[in-house]
mmCIF file of N, CA and C in Angstrom:
data_model
loop_
_atom_site.group_PDB
_atom_site.id
_atom_site.type_symbol
_atom_site.label_atom_id
_atom_site.label_comp_id
_atom_site.label_asym_id
_atom_site.label_seq_id
_atom_site.Cartn_x
_atom_site.Cartn_y
_atom_site.Cartn_z
ATOM 1 N N ARG J 1 35.221 123.267 65.040
ATOM 2 C CA ARG J 1 34.802 122.121 65.433
ATOM 3 C C ARG J 1 34.816 122.291 66.929
ATOM 4 N N MET J 2 35.949 122.544 67.661
ATOM 5 C CA MET J 2 36.179 122.404 69.093
ATOM 6 C C MET J 2 35.244 123.510 69.828
ATOM 7 N N LYS J 3 35.143 124.478 69.228
ATOM 8 C CA LYS J 3 34.353 125.528 69.784
ATOM 9 C C LYS J 3 32.903 125.283 69.825
ATOM 10 N N LYS J 4 32.472 124.590 68.839
ATOM 11 C CA LYS J 4 31.037 123.925 68.868
ATOM 12 C C LYS J 4 30.699 122.707 69.632
ATOM 13 N N LEU J 5 31.950 122.111 70.136
ATOM 14 C CA LEU J 5 31.640 121.178 71.029
ATOM 15 C C LEU J 5 31.490 121.607 72.291
ATOM 16 N N LEU J 6 32.424 122.686 72.637
ATOM 17 C CA LEU J 6 32.326 123.640 73.731
ATOM 18 C C LEU J 6 30.901 123.910 74.030
ATOM 19 N N LEU J 7 30.296 124.776 73.046
ATOM 20 C CA LEU J 7 29.325 125.272 73.348
ATOM 21 C C LEU J 7 27.885 124.441 73.703
ATOM 22 N N ILE J 8 28.077 123.183 72.840
ATOM 23 C CA ILE J 8 27.325 122.030 73.153
ATOM 24 C C ILE J 8 27.480 121.498 74.788
ATOM 25 N N ALA J 9 28.575 121.304 74.954
ATOM 26 C CA ALA J 9 28.793 120.777 76.316
ATOM 27 C C ALA J 9 28.390 121.824 77.509
ATOM 28 N N VAL J 10 28.382 123.215 77.156
ATOM 29 C CA VAL J 10 27.966 124.068 78.102
ATOM 30 C C VAL J 10 26.785 124.365 78.316
ATOM 31 N N GLY J 11 26.024 124.287 77.077
ATOM 32 C CA GLY J 11 24.480 124.118 76.911
ATOM 33 C C GLY J 11 23.936 122.971 77.800
ATOM 34 N N MET J 12 24.448 121.809 77.467
ATOM 35 C CA MET J 12 24.011 120.373 78.243
ATOM 36 C C MET J 12 24.048 120.869 79.730
ATOM 37 N N VAL J 13 25.393 121.145 80.241
ATOM 38 C CA VAL J 13 25.559 121.421 81.636
ATOM 39 C C VAL J 13 24.544 122.354 82.130
ATOM 40 N N ALA J 14 24.432 123.356 81.409
ATOM 41 C CA ALA J 14 23.287 124.473 82.011
ATOM 42 C C ALA J 14 21.944 123.749 82.059
ATOM 43 N N ALA J 15 21.446 123.039 81.115
ATOM 44 C CA ALA J 15 20.266 122.431 80.787
ATOM 45 C C ALA J 15 19.986 121.314 82.427
ATOM 46 N N LEU J 16 21.232 120.636 82.568
ATOM 47 C CA LEU J 16 21.157 119.628 83.632
ATOM 48 C C LEU J 16 20.921 120.627 84.886
ATOM 49 N N MET J 17 21.746 121.490 84.934
ATOM 50 C CA MET J 17 21.589 122.598 86.308
ATOM 51 C C MET J 17 20.312 123.043 86.503
ATOM 52 N N MET J 18 19.729 123.206 85.346
ATOM 53 C CA MET J 18 18.244 124.089 85.564
ATOM 54 C C MET J 18 17.312 122.867 85.803
ATOM 55 N N LEU J 19 17.400 121.869 85.657
ATOM 56 C CA LEU J 19 16.628 120.350 85.897
ATOM 57 C C LEU J 19 16.734 120.180 87.438
ATOM 58 N N SER J 20 18.126 120.100 87.654
ATOM 59 C CA SER J 20 18.496 119.659 89.117
ATOM 60 C C SER J 20 17.781 120.795 90.212
ATOM 61 N N CYS J 21 17.639 122.042 89.674
ATOM 62 C CA CYS J 21 17.392 123.233 90.720
ATOM 63 C C CYS J 21 15.862 123.350 90.473
ATOM 64 N N ALA J 22 15.354 122.771 89.738
ATOM 65 C CA ALA J 22 13.593 122.736 89.596
ATOM 66 C C ALA J 22 13.108 122.405 90.918
ATOM 67 N N PRO J 23 12.642 123.448 92.013
ATOM 68 C CA PRO J 23 12.347 123.211 93.237
ATOM 69 C C PRO J 23 11.058 122.258 93.592
ATOM 70 N N THR J 24 10.163 121.997 92.660
ATOM 71 C CA THR J 24 9.251 120.868 93.064
ATOM 72 C C THR J 24 9.119 119.859 92.040
ATOM 73 N N ARG J 25 9.458 118.506 92.293
ATOM 74 C CA ARG J 25 9.220 117.273 91.435
ATOM 75 C C ARG J 25 7.756 117.018 91.311
ATOM 76 N N GLY J 26 6.884 117.200 92.366
ATOM 77 C CA GLY J 26 5.464 116.984 92.062
ATOM 78 C C GLY J 26 4.733 117.195 93.382
ATOM 79 N N ILE J 27 3.474 117.079 93.388
ATOM 80 C CA ILE J 27 2.578 117.052 94.718
ATOM 81 C C ILE J 27 1.480 115.845 94.286
ATOM 82 N N VAL J 28 1.213 115.206 95.662
ATOM 83 C CA VAL J 28 -0.049 114.337 95.448
ATOM 84 C C VAL J 28 -0.836 114.872 96.802
ATOM 85 N N ARG J 29 -2.260 115.184 95.811
ATOM 86 C CA ARG J 29 -3.206 115.504 96.812
ATOM 87 C C ARG J 29 -4.129 114.343 97.363
ATOM 88 N N ASN J 30 -4.382 114.359 98.422
ATOM 89 C CA ASN J 30 -5.418 113.499 99.166
ATOM 90 C C ASN J 30 -4.866 112.033 98.922
ATOM 91 N N PRO J 31 -3.388 111.949 99.363
ATOM 92 C CA PRO J 31 -3.111 110.363 98.882
ATOM 93 C C PRO J 31 -3.825 109.137 99.545
ATOM 94 N N LYS J 32 -3.868 108.019 99.084
ATOM 95 C CA LYS J 32 -4.646 107.283 99.404
ATOM 96 C C LYS J 32 -3.652 106.500 100.381
ATOM 97 N N HIS J 33 -4.000 105.584 101.394
ATOM 98 C CA HIS J 33 -3.085 105.011 102.139
ATOM 99 C C HIS J 33 -4.144 103.371 102.677
ATOM 100 N N ILE J 34 -3.066 102.697 102.984
ATOM 101 C CA ILE J 34 -3.445 101.197 103.536
ATOM 102 C C ILE J 34 -4.094 101.135 104.871
ATOM 103 N N GLN J 35 -3.676 102.090 105.680
ATOM 104 C CA GLN J 35 -4.295 101.758 106.925
ATOM 105 C C GLN J 35 -3.682 103.164 107.762
ATOM 106 N N SER J 36 -4.448 103.432 108.958
ATOM 107 C CA SER J 36 -4.374 104.274 110.168
ATOM 108 C C SER J 36 -4.783 104.180 111.154
ATOM 109 N N ASN J 37 -3.947 104.458 112.442
ATOM 110 C CA ASN J 37 -4.489 104.520 113.719
ATOM 111 C C ASN J 37 -5.034 105.393 114.248
ATOM 112 N N SER J 38 -5.361 106.611 113.463
ATOM 113 C CA SER J 38 -6.305 107.601 113.741
ATOM 114 C C SER J 38 -7.028 108.209 112.976
ATOM 115 N N PRO J 39 -8.364 108.320 113.006
ATOM 116 C CA PRO J 39 -9.410 109.042 112.367
ATOM 117 C C PRO J 39 -8.953 110.760 112.493
ATOM 118 N N HIS J 40 -8.410 111.108 113.526
ATOM 119 C CA HIS J 40 -8.280 112.329 113.562
ATOM 120 C C HIS J 40 -7.438 113.094 112.717
ATOM 121 N N MET J 41 -6.609 112.559 111.890
ATOM 122 C CA MET J 41 -5.568 113.152 111.186
ATOM 123 C C MET J 41 -5.797 112.602 109.767
ATOM 124 N N ARG J 42 -5.682 113.728 108.762
ATOM 125 C CA ARG J 42 -5.913 113.207 107.394
ATOM 126 C C ARG J 42 -4.497 114.098 106.550
ATOM 127 N N ILE J 43 -4.184 113.486 105.819
ATOM 128 C CA ILE J 43 -2.912 113.797 104.806
ATOM 129 C C ILE J 43 -3.716 114.373 103.695
ATOM 130 N N VAL J 44 -3.356 115.790 103.620
ATOM 131 C CA VAL J 44 -4.077 116.662 102.530
ATOM 132 C C VAL J 44 -3.197 116.711 101.265
ATOM 133 N N SER J 45 -1.840 116.827 101.710
ATOM 134 C CA SER J 45 -1.025 116.830 100.269
ATOM 135 C C SER J 45 0.131 116.298 100.806
ATOM 136 N N VAL J 46 1.036 115.640 99.518
ATOM 137 C CA VAL J 46 2.730 115.348 100.024
ATOM 138 C C VAL J 46 3.324 116.122 98.851
ATOM 139 N N GLU J 47 4.347 116.994 99.070
ATOM 140 C CA GLU J 47 4.978 117.579 97.971
ATOM 141 C C GLU J 47 6.153 117.353 98.047
ATOM 142 N N LEU J 48 6.839 116.839 96.997
ATOM 143 C CA LEU J 48 8.299 116.500 96.677
ATOM 144 C C LEU J 48 9.088 117.308 95.966
ATOM 145 N N THR J 49 9.970 117.810 96.784
ATOM 146 C CA THR J 49 10.983 118.824 96.163
ATOM 147 C C THR J 49 12.475 118.163 96.311
ATOM 148 N N ASN J 50 13.497 118.822 95.545
ATOM 149 C CA ASN J 50 14.768 118.442 95.609
ATOM 150 C C ASN J 50 15.551 118.690 97.314
ATOM 151 N N THR J 51 14.834 119.765 97.705
ATOM 152 C CA THR J 51 15.421 119.801 99.157
ATOM 153 C C THR J 51 14.558 119.511 100.149
ATOM 154 N N GLU J 52 13.138 119.022 100.209
ATOM 155 C CA GLU J 52 12.604 118.645 101.194
ATOM 156 C C GLU J 52 11.080 117.889 100.657
ATOM 157 N N THR J 53 10.700 117.155 101.737
ATOM 158 C CA THR J 53 9.298 116.605 101.489
ATOM 159 C C THR J 53 8.684 117.271 102.271
ATOM 160 N N ILE J 54 7.254 117.917 101.664
ATOM 161 C CA ILE J 54 6.472 118.554 102.731
ATOM 162 C C ILE J 54 5.031 117.824 102.797
ATOM 163 N N ILE J 55 4.561 117.686 104.076
ATOM 164 C CA ILE J 55 3.477 117.070 104.154
ATOM 165 C C ILE J 55 2.427 117.676 104.998
ATOM 166 N N GLU J 56 1.475 118.239 104.337
ATOM 167 C CA GLU J 56 0.352 119.046 104.805
ATOM 168 C C GLU J 56 -0.747 117.929 105.585
ATOM 169 N N VAL J 57 -1.208 118.299 106.695
ATOM 170 C CA VAL J 57 -2.128 117.391 107.286
ATOM 171 C C VAL J 57 -3.261 118.305 108.258
ATOM 172 N N ASP J 58 -4.424 117.908 108.125
ATOM 173 C CA ASP J 58 -5.572 118.316 108.716
ATOM 174 C C ASP J 58 -5.801 117.550 109.886
ATOM 175 N N VAL J 59 -6.039 118.091 111.138
ATOM 176 C CA VAL J 59 -6.200 117.273 112.347
ATOM 177 C C VAL J 59 -7.587 117.765 112.918
ATOM 178 N N THR J 60 -8.306 116.981 113.112
ATOM 179 C CA THR J 60 -9.861 117.370 113.767
ATOM 180 C C THR J 60 -10.200 116.524 115.375
ATOM 181 N N PHE J 61 -10.356 117.379 116.237
ATOM 182 C CA PHE J 61 -10.536 116.801 117.334
ATOM 183 C C PHE J 61 -11.696 117.694 118.234
ATOM 184 N N PRO J 62 -12.605 117.290 118.934
ATOM 185 C CA PRO J 62 -13.576 118.112 119.519
ATOM 186 C C PRO J 62 -12.562 119.006 120.579
ATOM 187 N N ALA J 63 -12.753 120.507 120.526
ATOM 188 C CA ALA J 63 -11.857 121.379 121.018
ATOM 189 C C ALA J 63 -12.612 121.658 122.553
ATOM 190 N N ASP J 64 -13.545 121.384 123.067
ATOM 191 C CA ASP J 64 -14.097 121.411 124.109
ATOM 192 C C ASP J 64 -13.598 120.377 125.256
ATOM 193 N N GLU J 65 -12.868 119.636 124.821
ATOM 194 C CA GLU J 65 -12.567 118.632 126.182
ATOM 195 C C GLU J 65 -11.158 118.657 126.314
ATOM 196 N N GLY J 66 -10.495 119.610 125.715
ATOM 197 C CA GLY J 66 -9.098 119.917 126.077
ATOM 198 C C GLY J 66 -8.056 118.909 125.246
ATOM 199 N N TYR J 67 -8.550 118.593 123.966
ATOM 200 C CA TYR J 67 -7.704 117.900 123.105
ATOM 201 C C TYR J 67 -6.326 118.560 122.826
ATOM 202 N N TRP J 68 -5.246 117.910 122.527
ATOM 203 C CA TRP J 68 -4.176 118.449 122.146
ATOM 204 C C TRP J 68 -3.551 117.437 121.357
ATOM 205 N N VAL J 69 -2.604 117.728 120.267
ATOM 206 C CA VAL J 69 -1.976 116.989 119.563
ATOM 207 C C VAL J 69 -0.335 117.533 119.648
ATOM 208 N N ARG J 70 0.825 116.417 119.317
ATOM 209 C CA ARG J 70 1.969 116.783 119.240
ATOM 210 C C ARG J 70 2.639 116.058 118.272
ATOM 211 N N PHE J 71 3.584 116.455 117.565
ATOM 212 C CA PHE J 71 4.517 115.854 116.731
ATOM 213 C C PHE J 71 5.962 115.936 117.342
ATOM 214 N N ASN J 72 6.223 114.818 117.629
ATOM 215 C CA ASN J 72 7.607 114.579 118.346
ATOM 216 C C ASN J 72 8.939 114.460 117.464
ATOM 217 N N GLU J 73 10.138 114.756 117.814
ATOM 218 C CA GLU J 73 11.077 114.259 117.120
ATOM 219 C C GLU J 73 11.328 112.945 116.751
ATOM 220 N N THR J 74 10.555 111.974 117.379
ATOM 221 C CA THR J 74 10.549 110.722 116.666
ATOM 222 C C THR J 74 9.857 110.469 115.653
ATOM 223 N N THR J 75 9.072 111.412 115.000
ATOM 224 C CA THR J 75 8.247 111.277 113.787
ATOM 225 C C THR J 75 9.474 111.058 112.759
ATOM 226 N N TYR J 76 8.996 110.234 111.695
ATOM 227 C CA TYR J 76 9.550 109.908 110.429
ATOM 228 C C TYR J 76 8.758 109.248 109.526
ATOM 229 N N LEU J 77 9.605 109.194 108.309
ATOM 230 C CA LEU J 77 8.803 108.488 107.054
ATOM 231 C C LEU J 77 9.795 107.215 107.055
ATOM 232 N N ILE J 78 9.179 106.186 106.349
ATOM 233 C CA ILE J 78 9.833 105.230 106.004
ATOM 234 C C ILE J 78 9.450 104.487 104.587
ATOM 235 N N THR J 79 10.239 104.567 103.648
ATOM 236 C CA THR J 79 9.742 104.100 102.190
ATOM 237 C C THR J 79 9.658 102.792 102.000
ATOM 238 N N ASP J 80 8.863 102.545 100.455
ATOM 239 C CA ASP J 80 8.897 101.210 100.150
ATOM 240 C C ASP J 80 10.138 100.565 100.035
ATOM 241 N N ARG J 81 11.242 101.320 100.072
ATOM 242 C CA ARG J 81 12.535 101.099 99.595
ATOM 243 C C ARG J 81 13.417 100.721 100.988
ATOM 244 N N GLY J 82 12.779 101.179 102.321
ATOM 245 C CA GLY J 82 13.268 101.119 103.261
ATOM 246 C C GLY J 82 14.202 102.011 103.938
ATOM 247 N N THR J 83 13.964 103.134 103.123
ATOM 248 C CA THR J 83 14.763 104.457 103.701
ATOM 249 C C THR J 83 14.093 104.973 104.662
ATOM 250 N N ARG J 84 14.600 105.510 105.868
ATOM 251 C CA ARG J 84 13.912 106.448 106.714
ATOM 252 C C ARG J 84 14.210 107.993 106.813
ATOM 253 N N TYR J 85 13.500 108.630 106.940
ATOM 254 C CA TYR J 85 13.653 110.323 107.189
ATOM 255 C C TYR J 85 13.024 110.625 108.147
ATOM 256 N N GLN J 86 13.873 111.313 108.963
ATOM 257 C CA GLN J 86 13.685 112.054 110.301
ATOM 258 C C GLN J 86 12.727 113.261 110.146
ATOM 259 N N ILE J 87 11.648 113.599 110.874
ATOM 260 C CA ILE J 87 11.362 114.945 110.569
ATOM 261 C C ILE J 87 12.327 115.946 111.211
ATOM 262 N N ARG J 88 12.220 117.006 110.261
ATOM 263 C CA ARG J 88 13.072 118.275 110.507
ATOM 264 C C ARG J 88 12.393 119.356 111.369
ATOM 265 N N ASP J 89 11.276 119.761 111.003
ATOM 266 C CA ASP J 89 10.412 120.766 111.509
ATOM 267 C C ASP J 89 9.034 120.543 111.211
ATOM 268 N N VAL J 90 8.063 121.255 111.850
ATOM 269 C CA VAL J 90 6.644 121.610 111.787
ATOM 270 C C VAL J 90 6.263 122.822 111.914
ATOM 271 N N ASP J 91 5.285 123.634 110.793
ATOM 272 C CA ASP J 91 5.088 124.875 111.060
ATOM 273 C C ASP J 91 3.960 124.724 111.872
ATOM 274 N N ASN J 92 3.690 125.813 112.570
ATOM 275 C CA ASN J 92 2.251 126.234 113.429
ATOM 276 C C ASN J 92 2.748 125.642 114.843
ATOM 277 N N MET J 93 3.674 124.889 115.032
ATOM 278 C CA MET J 93 3.875 124.363 116.376
ATOM 279 C C MET J 93 5.614 124.167 116.756
ATOM 280 N N LYS J 94 5.974 123.645 117.905
ATOM 281 C CA LYS J 94 7.356 123.279 118.214
ATOM 282 C C LYS J 94 7.071 121.816 118.001
ATOM 283 N N LEU J 95 8.217 121.245 117.581
ATOM 284 C CA LEU J 95 8.210 119.644 117.946
ATOM 285 C C LEU J 95 8.290 119.441 119.291
ATOM 286 N N GLY J 96 7.601 118.518 119.674
ATOM 287 C CA GLY J 96 7.606 117.922 120.859
ATOM 288 C C GLY J 96 6.712 118.527 122.049
ATOM 289 N N GLU J 97 6.302 119.749 121.757
ATOM 290 C CA GLU J 97 5.334 120.323 122.372
ATOM 291 C C GLU J 97 3.863 119.876 122.243
ATOM 292 N N LYS J 98 3.029 120.211 123.130
ATOM 293 C CA LYS J 98 1.643 120.056 123.062
ATOM 294 C C LYS J 98 0.756 121.163 122.233
ATOM 295 N N TYR J 99 0.134 120.982 121.206
ATOM 296 C CA TYR J 99 -0.765 121.948 120.789
ATOM 297 C C TYR J 99 -2.142 121.917 120.955
ATOM 298 N N TYR J 100 -2.984 122.646 121.904
ATOM 299 C CA TYR J 100 -4.187 122.383 122.096
ATOM 300 C C TYR J 100 -4.819 122.773 121.094
ATOM 301 N N MET J 101 -5.949 122.211 120.631
ATOM 302 C CA MET J 101 -7.061 122.355 119.716
ATOM 303 C C MET J 101 -7.726 123.755 120.019
ATOM 304 N N PRO J 102 -8.011 124.384 119.093
ATOM 305 C CA PRO J 102 -8.541 125.477 119.017
ATOM 306 C C PRO J 102 -10.240 125.253 119.178
ATOM 307 N N LYS J 103 -10.701 126.116 119.112
ATOM 308 C CA LYS J 103 -12.353 126.113 119.518
ATOM 309 C C LYS J 103 -13.056 125.320 118.125
ATOM 310 N N SER J 104 -12.600 125.724 117.146
ATOM 311 C CA SER J 104 -13.393 125.121 116.158
ATOM 312 C C SER J 104 -13.087 123.361 115.759
ATOM 313 N N GLY J 105 -12.210 123.052 116.422
ATOM 314 C CA GLY J 105 -11.868 121.619 116.663
ATOM 315 C C GLY J 105 -10.924 121.053 115.486
ATOM 316 N N TYR J 106 -10.262 122.329 114.689
ATOM 317 C CA TYR J 106 -9.599 122.015 113.404
ATOM 318 C C TYR J 106 -8.324 122.756 113.370
ATOM 319 N N ALA J 107 -7.408 122.083 113.099
ATOM 320 C CA ALA J 107 -5.959 122.687 113.055
ATOM 321 C C ALA J 107 -5.359 122.063 111.693
ATOM 322 N N GLN J 108 -4.250 122.645 110.904
ATOM 323 C CA GLN J 108 -3.580 122.338 109.921
ATOM 324 C C GLN J 108 -2.005 122.510 110.060
ATOM 325 N N PHE J 109 -1.401 121.481 109.661
ATOM 326 C CA PHE J 109 0.402 121.401 109.905
ATOM 327 C C PHE J 109 0.899 121.348 108.774
ATOM 328 N N THR J 110 1.973 121.793 108.801
ATOM 329 C CA THR J 110 3.001 121.510 107.525
ATOM 330 C C THR J 110 4.123 120.928 108.164
ATOM 331 N N LEU J 111 4.471 119.576 107.722
ATOM 332 C CA LEU J 111 5.594 118.736 108.410
ATOM 333 C C LEU J 111 6.731 118.642 107.591
ATOM 334 N N ARG J 112 7.941 118.946 107.692
ATOM 335 C CA ARG J 112 9.119 118.973 106.821
ATOM 336 C C ARG J 112 9.882 117.772 107.217
ATOM 337 N N PHE J 113 10.260 117.107 105.795
ATOM 338 C CA PHE J 113 11.431 116.011 106.037
ATOM 339 C C PHE J 113 12.425 116.214 105.121
ATOM 340 N N PRO J 114 13.454 115.501 105.248
ATOM 341 C CA PRO J 114 14.347 115.593 104.191
ATOM 342 C C PRO J 114 13.923 115.068 102.390
ATOM 343 N N PRO J 115 14.421 115.349 101.748
ATOM 344 C CA PRO J 115 13.836 115.062 100.334
ATOM 345 C C PRO J 115 14.092 113.253 100.312
ATOM 346 N N MET J 116 12.919 113.014 99.739
ATOM 347 C CA MET J 116 12.780 111.473 99.395
ATOM 348 C C MET J 116 13.341 111.133 97.988
ATOM 349 N N ASP J 117 13.802 109.887 98.022
ATOM 350 C CA ASP J 117 14.385 109.265 96.553
ATOM 351 C C ASP J 117 12.854 109.489 95.592
ATOM 352 N N SER J 118 13.648 109.915 94.538
ATOM 353 C CA SER J 118 12.460 109.856 93.546
ATOM 354 C C SER J 118 11.916 108.889 92.883
ATOM 355 N N ARG J 119 12.527 107.696 93.350
ATOM 356 C CA ARG J 119 12.060 106.115 93.096
ATOM 357 C C ARG J 119 10.889 105.594 93.735
ATOM 358 N N VAL J 120 10.730 106.279 94.809
ATOM 359 C CA VAL J 120 9.627 105.859 95.989
ATOM 360 C C VAL J 120 8.228 105.956 95.579
ATOM 361 N N GLN J 121 7.320 104.791 95.727
ATOM 362 C CA GLN J 121 6.254 104.924 95.157
ATOM 363 C C GLN J 121 5.010 105.054 96.452
ATOM 364 N N SER J 122 5.541 104.538 97.883
ATOM 365 C CA SER J 122 4.863 104.640 98.832
ATOM 366 C C SER J 122 5.591 104.846 100.039
ATOM 367 N N PHE J 123 5.032 105.135 101.133
ATOM 368 C CA PHE J 123 5.769 105.253 102.333
ATOM 369 C C PHE J 123 4.852 105.286 103.602
ATOM 370 N N SER J 124 5.496 105.256 104.931
ATOM 371 C CA SER J 124 4.513 105.144 106.060
ATOM 372 C C SER J 124 4.894 106.352 106.921
ATOM 373 N N PHE J 125 4.112 106.845 107.801
ATOM 374 C CA PHE J 125 3.995 107.916 108.578
ATOM 375 C C PHE J 125 4.175 107.407 109.759
ATOM 376 N N MET J 126 5.498 107.485 110.550
ATOM 377 C CA MET J 126 5.333 106.778 111.969
ATOM 378 C C MET J 126 5.815 107.920 113.062
ATOM 379 N N GLU J 127 5.553 107.399 114.300
ATOM 380 C CA GLU J 127 6.035 107.801 115.468
ATOM 381 C C GLU J 127 6.722 106.774 116.292
ATOM 382 N N MET J 128 7.885 106.865 116.490
ATOM 383 C CA MET J 128 8.771 105.817 117.496
ATOM 384 C C MET J 128 8.471 106.020 118.744
ATOM 385 N N ASN J 129 8.364 105.032 119.557
ATOM 386 C CA ASN J 129 8.250 105.096 121.116
ATOM 387 C C ASN J 129 7.297 105.692 121.564
ATOM 388 N N GLU J 130 5.922 105.803 120.728
ATOM 389 C CA GLU J 130 4.815 106.426 121.677
ATOM 390 C C GLU J 130 3.646 105.469 121.246
ATOM 391 N N VAL J 131 3.189 105.308 122.451
ATOM 392 C CA VAL J 131 2.007 104.322 122.785
ATOM 393 C C VAL J 131 0.906 104.650 121.583
ATOM 394 N N ASN J 132 0.551 105.684 121.859
ATOM 395 C CA ASN J 132 -0.770 106.462 120.907
ATOM 396 C C ASN J 132 -0.155 107.270 119.955
ATOM 397 N N GLY J 133 1.100 107.010 119.273
ATOM 398 C CA GLY J 133 1.807 107.608 118.289
ATOM 399 C C GLY J 133 0.938 107.624 116.967
ATOM 400 N N TRP J 134 1.224 108.698 116.159
ATOM 401 C CA TRP J 134 0.711 108.713 114.675
ATOM 402 C C TRP J 134 1.285 107.456 114.056
ATOM 403 N N ASP J 135 0.288 106.755 113.201
ATOM 404 C CA ASP J 135 0.861 105.313 112.198
ATOM 405 C C ASP J 135 -0.008 105.462 110.741
ATOM 406 N N ILE J 136 0.405 105.886 109.829
ATOM 407 C CA ILE J 136 -0.331 105.676 108.756
ATOM 408 C C ILE J 136 0.441 104.961 107.667
ATOM 409 N N GLN J 137 -0.028 103.851 107.260
ATOM 410 C CA GLN J 137 0.537 102.951 106.634
ATOM 411 C C GLN J 137 0.562 103.024 105.113
ATOM 412 N N GLY J 138 1.341 103.028 104.230
ATOM 413 C CA GLY J 138 1.127 102.729 102.784
ATOM 414 C C GLY J 138 0.654 103.692 102.053
ATOM 415 N N ILE J 139 1.089 105.210 102.402
ATOM 416 C CA ILE J 139 0.762 106.329 101.718
ATOM 417 C C ILE J 139 1.163 106.061 100.467
ATOM 418 N N GLN J 140 0.346 106.323 99.180
ATOM 419 C CA GLN J 140 0.781 106.139 98.001
ATOM 420 C C GLN J 140 1.125 107.593 97.570
ATOM 421 N N LEU J 141 2.131 107.261 96.540
ATOM 422 C CA LEU J 141 2.370 108.468 95.753
ATOM 423 C C LEU J 141 2.022 108.110 93.952
ATOM 424 N N ASN J 142 1.346 107.440 93.883
ATOM 425 C CA ASN J 142 1.162 107.112 92.484
ATOM 426 C C ASN J 142 0.158 107.993 91.634
ATOM 427 N N ASN J 143 -0.222 109.241 92.154
ATOM 428 C CA ASN J 143 -0.919 110.074 91.328
ATOM 429 C C ASN J 143 -0.309 111.204 91.593
ATOM 430 N N ILE J 144 0.893 111.476 91.093
ATOM 431 C CA ILE J 144 1.781 112.905 91.476
ATOM 432 C C ILE J 144 1.359 113.649 90.549
ATOM 433 N N GLU J 145 1.395 115.097 90.499
ATOM 434 C CA GLU J 145 1.112 115.946 89.710
ATOM 435 C C GLU J 145 2.659 116.490 89.354
ATOM 436 N N ARG J 146 2.949 116.650 88.203
ATOM 437 C CA ARG J 146 4.243 117.345 87.891
ATOM 438 C C ARG J 146 4.078 118.551 87.929
ATOM 439 N N GLN J 147 5.101 119.307 88.369
ATOM 440 C CA GLN J 147 4.782 120.864 88.281
ATOM 441 C C GLN J 147 5.875 121.655 88.876
ATOM 442 N N LYS J 148 5.974 122.773 88.709
ATOM 443 C CA LYS J 148 6.962 123.650 89.060
ATOM 444 C C LYS J 148 6.732 124.645 89.761
ATOM 445 N N ARG J 149 7.287 125.071 90.927
ATOM 446 C CA ARG J 149 6.622 126.073 91.809
ATOM 447 C C ARG J 149 6.767 127.378 91.173
#
């Protein structure tokens, strides 16, 4: 009887460990938002994992006029629960440095933040202390696709 209980307990612990190690909790493609101060940036997807929140964005600007974009260390997410998540990194460029738009006028970036609480339903994407900083309010997570990577 004791051996059977031990096997059940080990099985339950193993199952919980497998669930907690599942890398992807879900992804939202083309999430809706309430408002944005920039028609030049579009959120393509929000991926929620147990280790980070990954936001893919498209940026379009006319390249022939010397336009550039920048994601500063002051970029953060703030959730509907009031929790704030500071940006960790951005692929394709360095935080705080200007990225001059290519001739195509199109660039895609991957922004990395700490993992968000699984109870979050919406969040805002903000850049603090920037006159023309990014500001996308009320990004919705209600159409999440549950999947494993």
